[in-house]
Amino acid sequence: MSLTQIGPVYSGRASSVRAGEVVLSLVASGLVGMRGWSGVRRLQHPYDRNLQLGLDRLAALCVRAGVEAPVGVQDLVAVWCAERPVDSWPVELDPDAQVGGERLLIGGEPSEFCLEWAVAARDVVSEVHESALVKHVKDTASALGRPELYARWRRFVTEHAVLERGEFVAAKNAVLDVPQWATWVEESYGPVTAEVTVGGRVAVCGGCGQWIAPQADGRVRCRVWRCARRHDLPEPAWVEASGARRLEPELVRFVALPGRPELDLAQRLAARGARVVLYPKLDALDLVAMWPGGFSVGVDVKDWHSPYLLARRIKTFPTWGAGDPHAYRRGFLVVPRDRLDANPRYLDILARNSAALKAQPYLEVVCDDELVGSCPDLHPAGEVVCGP
């Protein structure tokens, strides 16, 4: 398989670094492809094809380095991915990739590091956003001249991980003048399966708000990075599983979890008197916030573990004329504060590796706390909306 088929083209880079990144991307993508949100604790056949491809390339690098290679895919997954940090693998990677101590599996689940390298391999985020469901939501909202429908759907799935029977029916009937809305809700949520329940109930994390699959020993603890490091994580809420529906795993990973810091920031800006529009122009930006008096900001929130991989994902900010309802005066790329606290080199690596940031020197890169602190604090409080 060629490089263009399995991942991005790393032009201008040493071939050994390219080879290392391809191996890492293939293995990470294969792990993510093995199982759904409930993880890969119990190895199952057939393995994702990318795992075999990654194993083959890793074995070749092991031979060149004179070290023992993994003995089959199960050894790759159970030992190399679960127990060995990536910096112990015989692969060469850019220092800015910051692989020291990183493992692809933690507690039987793909780590954040793993998920982001899987995105690098197959552009999973774009793959999800161009899926039949999301494409249908965007296309229909655009055709109807109602782009706020996309923002409303995205906000809803971010804020509702589990729906009881009556809530599910109410959600399907929430937009009666758009018959497709019921289909969008139907396809966004699946039945609560036995493997994600404990005693006939499903847990919803008190931190990120997403449903939690119990661990192999039956314990319920959210493994999302931000929740796992908290000492004050609220106890999970419990929902009766009978008749309930839970958000589909790919929407949890690539819509709801990234959407949480976006919605949190929107609420913080609204509390300071702004009118905040979510996902304007079908997600051209994450939000535009406008205050009485004319102060306004356009914002993209980037909640990534790896600044090295994020640097490749930043695109040109849209600009809209003064007469546009979404026009803004200052553009911000916002990284959550806890990402910078965990990685003091974050912004330096981002600036050094992002061609888009170099081409947009007017774009301000800050943490969420800095953005909020730099904005007006007016009364009364504003609002968060899904349309102009």
mmCIF file of C-alpha atoms in Angstrom:
data_model
loop_
_atom_site.group_PDB
_atom_site.id
_atom_site.type_symbol
_atom_site.label_atom_id
_atom_site.label_comp_id
_atom_site.label_asym_id
_atom_site.label_seq_id
_atom_site.Cartn_x
_atom_site.Cartn_y
_atom_site.Cartn_z
ATOM 1 C CA MET A 1 0.000 0.000 0.000
ATOM 2 C CA SER A 2 1.400 3.407 -0.919
ATOM 3 C CA LEU A 3 1.933 6.245 1.518
ATOM 4 C CA THR A 4 -0.869 8.255 -0.061
ATOM 5 C CA GLN A 5 -3.281 5.437 0.665
ATOM 6 C CA ILE A 6 -2.477 4.992 4.352
ATOM 7 C CA GLY A 7 -1.770 8.483 5.553
ATOM 8 C CA PRO A 8 -0.537 11.987 4.881
ATOM 9 C CA VAL A 9 2.442 12.695 2.701
ATOM 10 C CA TYR A 10 5.277 13.898 4.895
ATOM 11 C CA SER A 11 7.122 15.836 2.192
ATOM 12 C CA GLY A 12 10.516 17.302 2.962
ATOM 13 C CA ARG A 13 11.162 14.852 5.799
ATOM 14 C CA ALA A 14 13.841 12.216 6.194
ATOM 15 C CA SER A 15 12.736 8.833 4.860
ATOM 16 C CA SER A 16 13.457 7.172 8.217
ATOM 17 C CA VAL A 17 11.116 9.588 9.980
ATOM 18 C CA ARG A 18 8.459 8.994 7.333
ATOM 19 C CA ALA A 19 8.826 5.256 7.861
ATOM 20 C CA GLY A 20 8.452 5.624 11.617
ATOM 21 C CA GLU A 21 5.372 7.812 11.309
ATOM 22 C CA VAL A 22 3.741 5.408 8.874
ATOM 23 C CA VAL A 23 4.276 2.484 11.288
ATOM 24 C CA LEU A 24 2.893 4.420 14.217
ATOM 25 C CA SER A 25 -0.099 5.656 12.223
ATOM 26 C CA LEU A 26 -0.907 2.192 10.884
ATOM 27 C CA VAL A 27 -0.782 0.503 14.278
ATOM 28 C CA ALA A 28 -2.796 3.267 15.955
ATOM 29 C CA SER A 29 -5.395 3.167 13.195
ATOM 30 C CA GLY A 30 -5.627 -0.606 13.475
ATOM 31 C CA LEU A 31 -6.194 -0.452 17.231
ATOM 32 C CA VAL A 32 -8.961 2.091 16.824
ATOM 33 C CA GLY A 33 -10.518 -0.049 14.107
ATOM 34 C CA MET A 34 -10.561 -3.219 16.214
ATOM 35 C CA ARG A 35 -13.390 -2.363 18.538
ATOM 36 C CA GLY A 36 -15.887 0.349 19.391
ATOM 37 C CA TRP A 37 -16.063 2.654 22.401
ATOM 38 C CA SER A 38 -15.925 -0.362 24.758
ATOM 39 C CA GLY A 39 -12.279 -0.887 23.885
ATOM 40 C CA VAL A 40 -9.961 -3.694 22.826
ATOM 41 C CA ARG A 41 -9.558 -5.528 26.131
ATOM 42 C CA ARG A 42 -10.626 -8.845 24.639
ATOM 43 C CA LEU A 43 -8.679 -9.454 21.467
ATOM 44 C CA GLN A 44 -10.869 -10.645 18.636
ATOM 45 C CA HIS A 45 -10.309 -11.877 15.087
ATOM 46 C CA PRO A 46 -10.207 -10.789 12.378
ATOM 47 C CA TYR A 47 -7.755 -8.066 13.224
ATOM 48 C CA ASP A 48 -7.984 -4.732 11.512
ATOM 49 C CA ARG A 49 -5.886 -4.927 8.339
ATOM 50 C CA ASN A 50 -3.839 -1.893 9.354
ATOM 51 C CA LEU A 51 -2.465 -3.825 12.330
ATOM 52 C CA GLN A 52 -0.993 -6.458 10.033
ATOM 53 C CA LEU A 53 0.403 -3.782 7.729
ATOM 54 C CA GLY A 54 1.907 -1.977 10.706
ATOM 55 C CA LEU A 55 3.334 -5.223 12.067
ATOM 56 C CA ASP A 56 4.991 -6.009 8.735
ATOM 57 C CA ARG A 57 6.660 -2.596 8.545
ATOM 58 C CA LEU A 58 7.643 -2.649 12.216
ATOM 59 C CA ALA A 59 9.172 -6.098 11.807
ATOM 60 C CA ALA A 60 11.292 -4.807 8.921
ATOM 61 C CA LEU A 61 12.549 -1.931 11.081
ATOM 62 C CA CYS A 62 13.303 -4.377 13.901
ATOM 63 C CA VAL A 63 15.428 -6.489 11.549
ATOM 64 C CA ARG A 64 17.384 -3.409 10.468
ATOM 65 C CA ALA A 65 17.906 -2.384 14.082
ATOM 66 C CA GLY A 66 18.920 -5.906 15.137
ATOM 67 C CA VAL A 67 16.144 -6.249 17.743
ATOM 68 C CA GLU A 68 13.504 -8.914 18.248
ATOM 69 C CA ALA A 69 10.268 -8.140 16.429
ATOM 70 C CA PRO A 70 6.721 -8.728 17.748
ATOM 71 C CA VAL A 71 5.595 -12.320 17.291
ATOM 72 C CA GLY A 72 2.334 -11.779 15.479
ATOM 73 C CA VAL A 73 -0.464 -9.255 15.849
ATOM 74 C CA GLN A 74 -1.487 -10.434 19.320
ATOM 75 C CA ASP A 75 2.031 -9.827 20.639
ATOM 76 C CA LEU A 76 2.024 -6.412 18.946
ATOM 77 C CA VAL A 77 -1.237 -5.459 20.654
ATOM 78 C CA ALA A 78 -0.901 -7.129 24.052
ATOM 79 C CA VAL A 79 2.783 -6.350 24.654
ATOM 80 C CA TRP A 80 4.131 -3.670 22.357
ATOM 81 C CA CYS A 81 1.035 -1.459 22.395
ATOM 82 C CA ALA A 82 -0.144 -2.118 25.946
ATOM 83 C CA GLU A 83 3.159 -2.388 27.812
ATOM 84 C CA ARG A 84 5.966 -0.797 25.797
ATOM 85 C CA PRO A 85 6.172 2.984 25.358
ATOM 86 C CA VAL A 86 6.618 4.074 21.766
ATOM 87 C CA ASP A 87 10.060 5.561 22.440
ATOM 88 C CA SER A 88 11.298 1.997 23.090
ATOM 89 C CA TRP A 89 10.275 0.919 19.573
ATOM 90 C CA PRO A 90 13.008 0.861 16.887
ATOM 91 C CA VAL A 91 11.421 3.721 14.951
ATOM 92 C CA GLU A 92 12.752 7.211 14.278
ATOM 93 C CA LEU A 93 10.345 10.073 14.932
ATOM 94 C CA ASP A 94 10.613 13.838 14.976
ATOM 95 C CA PRO A 95 11.503 15.134 18.474
ATOM 96 C CA ASP A 96 8.484 17.443 18.294
ATOM 97 C CA ALA A 97 6.261 14.354 18.152
ATOM 98 C CA GLN A 98 6.969 13.938 21.903
ATOM 99 C CA VAL A 99 6.582 10.162 22.070
ATOM 100 C CA GLY A 100 8.543 9.706 25.299
ATOM 101 C CA GLY A 101 6.602 7.491 27.701
ATOM 102 C CA GLU A 102 3.549 7.344 25.425
ATOM 103 C CA ARG A 103 1.712 4.039 25.012
ATOM 104 C CA LEU A 104 -0.944 3.219 22.439
ATOM 105 C CA LEU A 105 -3.149 1.289 24.859
ATOM 106 C CA ILE A 106 -3.917 2.253 28.446
ATOM 107 C CA GLY A 107 -6.157 -0.013 30.479
ATOM 108 C CA GLY A 108 -7.113 -1.880 27.335
ATOM 109 C CA GLU A 109 -8.324 1.291 25.595
ATOM 110 C CA PRO A 110 -6.707 3.381 22.829
ATOM 111 C CA SER A 111 -4.941 6.302 24.481
ATOM 112 C CA GLU A 112 -5.405 9.893 23.343
ATOM 113 C CA PHE A 113 -1.973 9.589 21.773
ATOM 114 C CA CYS A 114 -3.223 6.546 19.851
ATOM 115 C CA LEU A 115 -6.447 8.211 18.731
ATOM 116 C CA GLU A 116 -4.635 11.234 17.333
ATOM 117 C CA TRP A 117 -2.118 9.137 15.426
ATOM 118 C CA ALA A 118 -5.044 7.172 14.004
ATOM 119 C CA VAL A 119 -6.481 10.486 12.814
ATOM 120 C CA ALA A 120 -3.120 11.243 11.210
ATOM 121 C CA ALA A 121 -3.220 7.912 9.433
ATOM 122 C CA ARG A 122 -6.678 7.947 7.933
ATOM 123 C CA ASP A 123 -8.037 11.412 8.708
ATOM 124 C CA VAL A 124 -10.694 9.887 10.936
ATOM 125 C CA VAL A 125 -12.237 13.239 11.851
ATOM 126 C CA SER A 126 -12.883 14.103 8.218
ATOM 127 C CA GLU A 127 -14.002 10.542 7.627
ATOM 128 C CA VAL A 128 -16.608 10.912 10.368
ATOM 129 C CA HIS A 129 -17.662 14.365 9.201
ATOM 130 C CA GLU A 130 -18.110 13.099 5.663
ATOM 131 C CA SER A 131 -20.048 10.028 6.744
ATOM 132 C CA ALA A 132 -23.472 9.520 5.287
ATOM 133 C CA LEU A 133 -25.194 10.866 8.404
ATOM 134 C CA VAL A 134 -23.180 14.045 8.868
ATOM 135 C CA LYS A 135 -23.094 14.770 5.162
ATOM 136 C CA HIS A 136 -26.871 14.394 5.062
ATOM 137 C CA VAL A 137 -27.290 16.781 8.004
ATOM 138 C CA LYS A 138 -25.053 19.399 6.377
ATOM 139 C CA ASP A 139 -26.497 19.004 2.890
ATOM 140 C CA THR A 140 -30.084 19.147 4.105
ATOM 141 C CA ALA A 141 -29.456 22.167 6.346
ATOM 142 C CA SER A 142 -27.781 23.937 3.440
ATOM 143 C CA ALA A 143 -30.531 23.059 0.945
ATOM 144 C CA LEU A 144 -33.199 24.316 3.338
ATOM 145 C CA GLY A 145 -31.301 27.538 3.913
ATOM 146 C CA ARG A 146 -31.187 26.660 7.616
ATOM 147 C CA PRO A 147 -27.562 26.073 8.596
ATOM 148 C CA GLU A 148 -28.555 26.380 12.250
ATOM 149 C CA LEU A 149 -30.032 22.870 12.005
ATOM 150 C CA TYR A 150 -26.538 21.405 11.735
ATOM 151 C CA ALA A 151 -25.374 23.416 14.759
ATOM 152 C CA ARG A 152 -28.465 22.380 16.696
ATOM 153 C CA TRP A 153 -27.947 18.690 15.922
ATOM 154 C CA ARG A 154 -24.259 18.876 16.850
ATOM 155 C CA ARG A 155 -24.990 20.693 20.099
ATOM 156 C CA PHE A 156 -27.683 18.153 20.983
ATOM 157 C CA VAL A 157 -25.496 15.070 20.539
ATOM 158 C CA THR A 158 -22.680 16.727 22.494
ATOM 159 C CA GLU A 159 -24.962 17.451 25.441
ATOM 160 C CA HIS A 160 -26.935 14.179 25.455
ATOM 161 C CA ALA A 161 -24.944 10.962 25.721
ATOM 162 C CA VAL A 162 -27.822 8.738 26.853
ATOM 163 C CA LEU A 163 -31.550 9.198 26.238
ATOM 164 C CA GLU A 164 -34.271 7.405 28.145
ATOM 165 C CA ARG A 165 -37.169 6.089 26.099
ATOM 166 C CA GLY A 166 -39.334 9.191 26.496
ATOM 167 C CA GLU A 167 -36.413 11.553 25.929
ATOM 168 C CA PHE A 168 -35.552 9.765 22.715
ATOM 169 C CA VAL A 169 -39.098 10.140 21.398
ATOM 170 C CA ALA A 170 -39.146 13.816 22.391
ATOM 171 C CA ALA A 171 -35.792 14.407 20.704
ATOM 172 C CA LYS A 172 -37.027 12.874 17.440
ATOM 173 C CA ASN A 173 -40.058 15.166 17.501
ATOM 174 C CA ALA A 174 -38.172 18.326 18.436
ATOM 175 C CA VAL A 175 -38.169 19.803 14.906
ATOM 176 C CA LEU A 176 -41.443 18.739 13.345
ATOM 177 C CA ASP A 177 -41.153 21.050 10.336
ATOM 178 C CA VAL A 178 -38.021 19.175 9.217
ATOM 179 C CA PRO A 179 -38.917 15.472 8.806
ATOM 180 C CA GLN A 180 -35.259 14.547 8.361
ATOM 181 C CA TRP A 181 -34.514 15.607 11.932
ATOM 182 C CA ALA A 182 -36.069 12.425 13.332
ATOM 183 C CA THR A 183 -33.823 10.366 11.061
ATOM 184 C CA TRP A 184 -30.744 12.243 12.250
ATOM 185 C CA VAL A 185 -31.585 11.509 15.877
ATOM 186 C CA GLU A 186 -32.450 7.887 15.094
ATOM 187 C CA GLU A 187 -29.109 7.319 13.382
ATOM 188 C CA SER A 188 -27.117 9.163 16.060
ATOM 189 C CA TYR A 189 -28.197 6.847 18.892
ATOM 190 C CA GLY A 190 -28.130 3.088 19.239
ATOM 191 C CA PRO A 191 -29.538 0.705 21.847
ATOM 192 C CA VAL A 192 -27.735 0.402 25.167
ATOM 193 C CA THR A 193 -26.044 -2.996 24.919
ATOM 194 C CA ALA A 194 -25.332 -5.367 27.808
ATOM 195 C CA GLU A 195 -21.569 -4.832 27.665
ATOM 196 C CA VAL A 196 -21.902 -1.188 28.660
ATOM 197 C CA THR A 197 -24.316 -1.733 31.558
ATOM 198 C CA VAL A 198 -23.896 -2.530 35.244
ATOM 199 C CA GLY A 199 -26.891 -3.961 37.052
ATOM 200 C CA GLY A 200 -29.230 -2.944 34.264
ATOM 201 C CA ARG A 201 -28.042 0.672 34.231
ATOM 202 C CA VAL A 202 -25.583 2.689 32.154
ATOM 203 C CA ALA A 203 -23.207 5.233 33.696
ATOM 204 C CA VAL A 204 -22.799 8.780 32.426
ATOM 205 C CA CYS A 205 -19.586 10.567 33.423
ATOM 206 C CA GLY A 206 -19.995 13.573 35.689
ATOM 207 C CA GLY A 207 -17.059 15.254 33.961
ATOM 208 C CA CYS A 208 -17.235 14.879 30.188
ATOM 209 C CA GLY A 209 -20.896 13.854 30.160
ATOM 210 C CA GLN A 210 -20.350 10.749 28.028
ATOM 211 C CA TRP A 211 -21.436 7.178 28.724
ATOM 212 C CA ILE A 212 -18.859 4.939 30.361
ATOM 213 C CA ALA A 213 -18.219 1.316 29.457
ATOM 214 C CA PRO A 214 -17.294 -0.673 32.605
ATOM 215 C CA GLN A 215 -13.781 -2.029 32.844
ATOM 216 C CA ALA A 216 -13.038 -5.749 32.673
ATOM 217 C CA ASP A 217 -13.281 -6.013 36.475
ATOM 218 C CA GLY A 218 -16.664 -4.248 36.480
ATOM 219 C CA ARG A 219 -15.405 -0.932 37.843
ATOM 220 C CA VAL A 220 -16.791 2.234 36.292
ATOM 221 C CA ARG A 221 -14.267 5.017 35.824
ATOM 222 C CA CYS A 222 -14.117 7.393 32.878
ATOM 223 C CA ARG A 223 -10.954 6.898 30.837
ATOM 224 C CA VAL A 224 -11.173 10.167 28.935
ATOM 225 C CA TRP A 225 -7.871 11.980 29.529
ATOM 226 C CA ARG A 226 -9.357 15.042 31.148
ATOM 227 C CA CYS A 227 -11.502 12.979 33.510
ATOM 228 C CA ALA A 228 -8.862 10.372 34.344
ATOM 229 C CA ARG A 229 -6.489 12.990 35.769
ATOM 230 C CA ARG A 230 -9.107 14.701 37.959
ATOM 231 C CA HIS A 231 -9.137 14.035 41.687
ATOM 232 C CA ASP A 232 -12.491 15.800 42.081
ATOM 233 C CA LEU A 233 -14.372 13.990 39.320
ATOM 234 C CA PRO A 234 -18.091 13.889 40.228
ATOM 235 C CA GLU A 235 -19.733 10.531 40.642
ATOM 236 C CA PRO A 236 -21.365 9.270 37.438
ATOM 237 C CA ALA A 237 -25.083 9.561 36.889
ATOM 238 C CA TRP A 238 -26.965 6.327 36.279
ATOM 239 C CA VAL A 239 -29.673 5.771 33.677
ATOM 240 C CA GLU A 240 -31.917 2.738 33.416
ATOM 241 C CA ALA A 241 -30.782 0.811 30.371
ATOM 242 C CA SER A 242 -34.146 -0.672 29.451
ATOM 243 C CA GLY A 243 -35.394 1.178 26.387
ATOM 244 C CA ALA A 244 -32.578 3.732 26.571
ATOM 245 C CA ARG A 245 -30.385 4.797 23.659
ATOM 246 C CA ARG A 246 -26.734 5.818 23.760
ATOM 247 C CA LEU A 247 -24.770 8.035 21.413
ATOM 248 C CA GLU A 248 -22.962 6.046 18.717
ATOM 249 C CA PRO A 249 -19.273 5.456 19.582
ATOM 250 C CA GLU A 250 -17.818 7.344 16.601
ATOM 251 C CA LEU A 251 -19.925 10.373 17.488
ATOM 252 C CA VAL A 252 -18.709 10.171 21.091
ATOM 253 C CA ARG A 253 -15.084 10.197 20.009
ATOM 254 C CA PHE A 254 -15.099 12.664 17.169
ATOM 255 C CA VAL A 255 -18.075 14.964 17.783
ATOM 256 C CA ALA A 256 -19.195 14.963 21.425
ATOM 257 C CA LEU A 257 -15.840 14.860 23.215
ATOM 258 C CA PRO A 258 -14.262 17.618 21.077
ATOM 259 C CA GLY A 259 -17.541 19.528 21.344
ATOM 260 C CA ARG A 260 -17.451 19.719 25.131
ATOM 261 C CA PRO A 261 -14.671 22.353 25.421
ATOM 262 C CA GLU A 262 -16.292 24.263 22.550
ATOM 263 C CA LEU A 263 -19.618 24.460 24.366
ATOM 264 C CA ASP A 264 -17.943 25.224 27.693
ATOM 265 C CA LEU A 265 -16.094 28.167 26.140
ATOM 266 C CA ALA A 266 -19.288 29.389 24.492
ATOM 267 C CA GLN A 267 -21.055 29.405 27.870
ATOM 268 C CA ARG A 268 -18.178 31.291 29.510
ATOM 269 C CA LEU A 269 -18.257 33.988 26.831
ATOM 270 C CA ALA A 270 -22.044 34.249 27.038
ATOM 271 C CA ALA A 271 -21.729 34.742 30.797
ATOM 272 C CA ARG A 272 -19.696 37.874 30.009
ATOM 273 C CA GLY A 273 -22.504 39.354 27.938
ATOM 274 C CA ALA A 274 -21.799 37.941 24.472
ATOM 275 C CA ARG A 275 -24.205 36.531 21.956
ATOM 276 C CA VAL A 276 -22.403 33.373 20.873
ATOM 277 C CA VAL A 277 -23.260 31.639 17.596
ATOM 278 C CA LEU A 278 -22.199 27.978 17.420
ATOM 279 C CA TYR A 279 -20.710 26.425 14.272
ATOM 280 C CA PRO A 280 -21.533 29.311 11.911
ATOM 281 C CA LYS A 281 -21.825 28.585 8.190
ATOM 282 C CA LEU A 282 -21.924 24.812 8.710
ATOM 283 C CA ASP A 283 -18.850 24.652 10.953
ATOM 284 C CA ALA A 284 -16.611 27.189 9.214
ATOM 285 C CA LEU A 285 -15.593 28.109 12.780
ATOM 286 C CA ASP A 286 -16.511 26.671 16.161
ATOM 287 C CA LEU A 287 -18.086 29.912 17.350
ATOM 288 C CA VAL A 288 -18.429 33.636 16.820
ATOM 289 C CA ALA A 289 -19.035 35.801 19.902
ATOM 290 C CA MET A 290 -20.382 39.362 19.657
ATOM 291 C CA TRP A 291 -20.807 41.966 22.400
ATOM 292 C CA PRO A 292 -22.909 45.138 22.467
ATOM 293 C CA GLY A 293 -20.626 47.927 21.336
ATOM 294 C CA GLY A 294 -19.027 46.003 18.468
ATOM 295 C CA PHE A 295 -16.337 43.795 20.058
ATOM 296 C CA SER A 296 -16.379 40.369 18.364
ATOM 297 C CA VAL A 297 -14.208 37.273 18.040
ATOM 298 C CA GLY A 298 -14.128 34.252 15.753
ATOM 299 C CA VAL A 299 -12.840 31.122 17.472
ATOM 300 C CA ASP A 300 -11.666 27.630 16.647
ATOM 301 C CA VAL A 301 -11.061 25.405 19.689
ATOM 302 C CA LYS A 302 -8.344 22.771 19.284
ATOM 303 C CA ASP A 303 -8.386 20.181 22.055
ATOM 304 C CA TRP A 304 -5.470 17.981 20.951
ATOM 305 C CA HIS A 305 -2.984 16.008 23.007
ATOM 306 C CA SER A 306 -0.266 16.375 20.370
ATOM 307 C CA PRO A 307 0.669 19.853 19.107
ATOM 308 C CA TYR A 308 2.840 18.156 16.485
ATOM 309 C CA LEU A 309 -0.191 16.508 14.883
ATOM 310 C CA LEU A 310 -2.475 19.482 15.499
ATOM 311 C CA ALA A 311 -0.081 21.702 13.537
ATOM 312 C CA ARG A 312 -0.994 19.784 10.376
ATOM 313 C CA ARG A 313 -4.728 20.241 10.940
ATOM 314 C CA ILE A 314 -4.901 24.030 11.202
ATOM 315 C CA LYS A 315 -6.446 25.662 8.153
ATOM 316 C CA THR A 316 -6.960 29.198 6.958
ATOM 317 C CA PHE A 317 -9.485 31.117 9.037
ATOM 318 C CA PRO A 318 -12.503 32.345 7.058
ATOM 319 C CA THR A 319 -13.052 36.090 6.723
ATOM 320 C CA TRP A 320 -16.484 37.628 6.245
ATOM 321 C CA GLY A 321 -17.417 41.156 5.230
ATOM 322 C CA ALA A 322 -18.787 43.762 7.600
ATOM 323 C CA GLY A 323 -22.362 43.129 6.435
ATOM 324 C CA ASP A 324 -22.218 39.423 7.248
ATOM 325 C CA PRO A 325 -24.053 38.433 10.455
ATOM 326 C CA HIS A 326 -21.040 36.321 11.456
ATOM 327 C CA ALA A 327 -18.370 38.959 10.796
ATOM 328 C CA TYR A 328 -15.777 39.183 13.569
ATOM 329 C CA ARG A 329 -12.903 41.549 14.310
ATOM 330 C CA ARG A 330 -10.287 39.227 15.841
ATOM 331 C CA GLY A 331 -9.555 35.576 15.127
ATOM 332 C CA PHE A 332 -8.419 33.163 17.820
ATOM 333 C CA LEU A 333 -7.183 29.599 17.826
ATOM 334 C CA VAL A 334 -7.854 28.422 21.382
ATOM 335 C CA VAL A 335 -6.180 25.550 23.232
ATOM 336 C CA PRO A 336 -7.642 24.486 26.615
ATOM 337 C CA ARG A 337 -5.517 25.559 29.572
ATOM 338 C CA ASP A 338 -4.961 22.039 30.863
ATOM 339 C CA ARG A 339 -3.299 21.045 27.574
ATOM 340 C CA LEU A 340 -0.701 23.786 28.047
ATOM 341 C CA ASP A 341 -0.250 22.949 31.728
ATOM 342 C CA ALA A 342 0.493 19.340 30.781
ATOM 343 C CA ASN A 343 2.914 20.316 28.000
ATOM 344 C CA PRO A 344 4.884 23.579 28.479
ATOM 345 C CA ARG A 345 6.309 23.286 24.940
ATOM 346 C CA TYR A 346 2.866 23.031 23.350
ATOM 347 C CA LEU A 347 2.615 26.461 21.724
ATOM 348 C CA ASP A 348 6.259 26.466 20.587
ATOM 349 C CA ILE A 349 5.838 23.111 18.830
ATOM 350 C CA LEU A 350 2.550 24.260 17.308
ATOM 351 C CA ALA A 351 4.060 27.464 15.906
ATOM 352 C CA ARG A 352 7.171 25.700 14.610
ATOM 353 C CA ASN A 353 5.280 23.009 12.703
ATOM 354 C CA SER A 354 2.188 24.824 11.393
ATOM 355 C CA ALA A 355 2.399 26.324 7.922
ATOM 356 C CA ALA A 356 -1.107 27.752 8.403
ATOM 357 C CA LEU A 357 -0.096 29.751 11.476
ATOM 358 C CA LYS A 358 2.971 31.109 9.715
ATOM 359 C CA ALA A 359 0.740 32.230 6.844
ATOM 360 C CA GLN A 360 -1.718 33.924 9.250
ATOM 361 C CA PRO A 361 0.391 36.011 11.665
ATOM 362 C CA TYR A 362 -2.702 37.990 12.639
ATOM 363 C CA LEU A 363 -4.303 34.857 14.105
ATOM 364 C CA GLU A 364 -3.953 34.836 17.894
ATOM 365 C CA VAL A 365 -3.139 31.514 19.572
ATOM 366 C CA VAL A 366 -4.111 31.504 23.247
ATOM 367 C CA CYS A 367 -5.549 29.291 25.965
ATOM 368 C CA ASP A 368 -9.223 29.477 26.843
ATOM 369 C CA ASP A 369 -8.619 31.372 30.088
ATOM 370 C CA GLU A 370 -6.629 34.058 28.255
ATOM 371 C CA LEU A 371 -9.348 34.541 25.668
ATOM 372 C CA VAL A 372 -12.094 34.845 28.262
ATOM 373 C CA GLY A 373 -10.028 37.267 30.325
ATOM 374 C CA SER A 374 -9.364 39.502 27.311
ATOM 375 C CA CYS A 375 -13.049 39.883 26.419
ATOM 376 C CA PRO A 376 -15.516 42.444 27.823
ATOM 377 C CA ASP A 377 -17.460 41.489 30.941
ATOM 378 C CA LEU A 378 -20.870 43.085 30.543
ATOM 379 C CA HIS A 379 -24.275 42.602 32.083
ATOM 380 C CA PRO A 380 -26.748 41.126 31.609
ATOM 381 C CA ALA A 381 -25.487 37.720 30.498
ATOM 382 C CA GLY A 382 -25.737 36.885 26.821
ATOM 383 C CA GLU A 383 -26.837 33.651 25.154
ATOM 384 C CA VAL A 384 -25.556 30.700 23.159
ATOM 385 C CA VAL A 385 -27.486 30.175 19.917
ATOM 386 C CA CYS A 386 -27.271 27.978 16.828
ATOM 387 C CA GLY A 387 -28.065 30.588 14.226
ATOM 388 C CA PRO A 388 -27.533 34.245 13.321
#
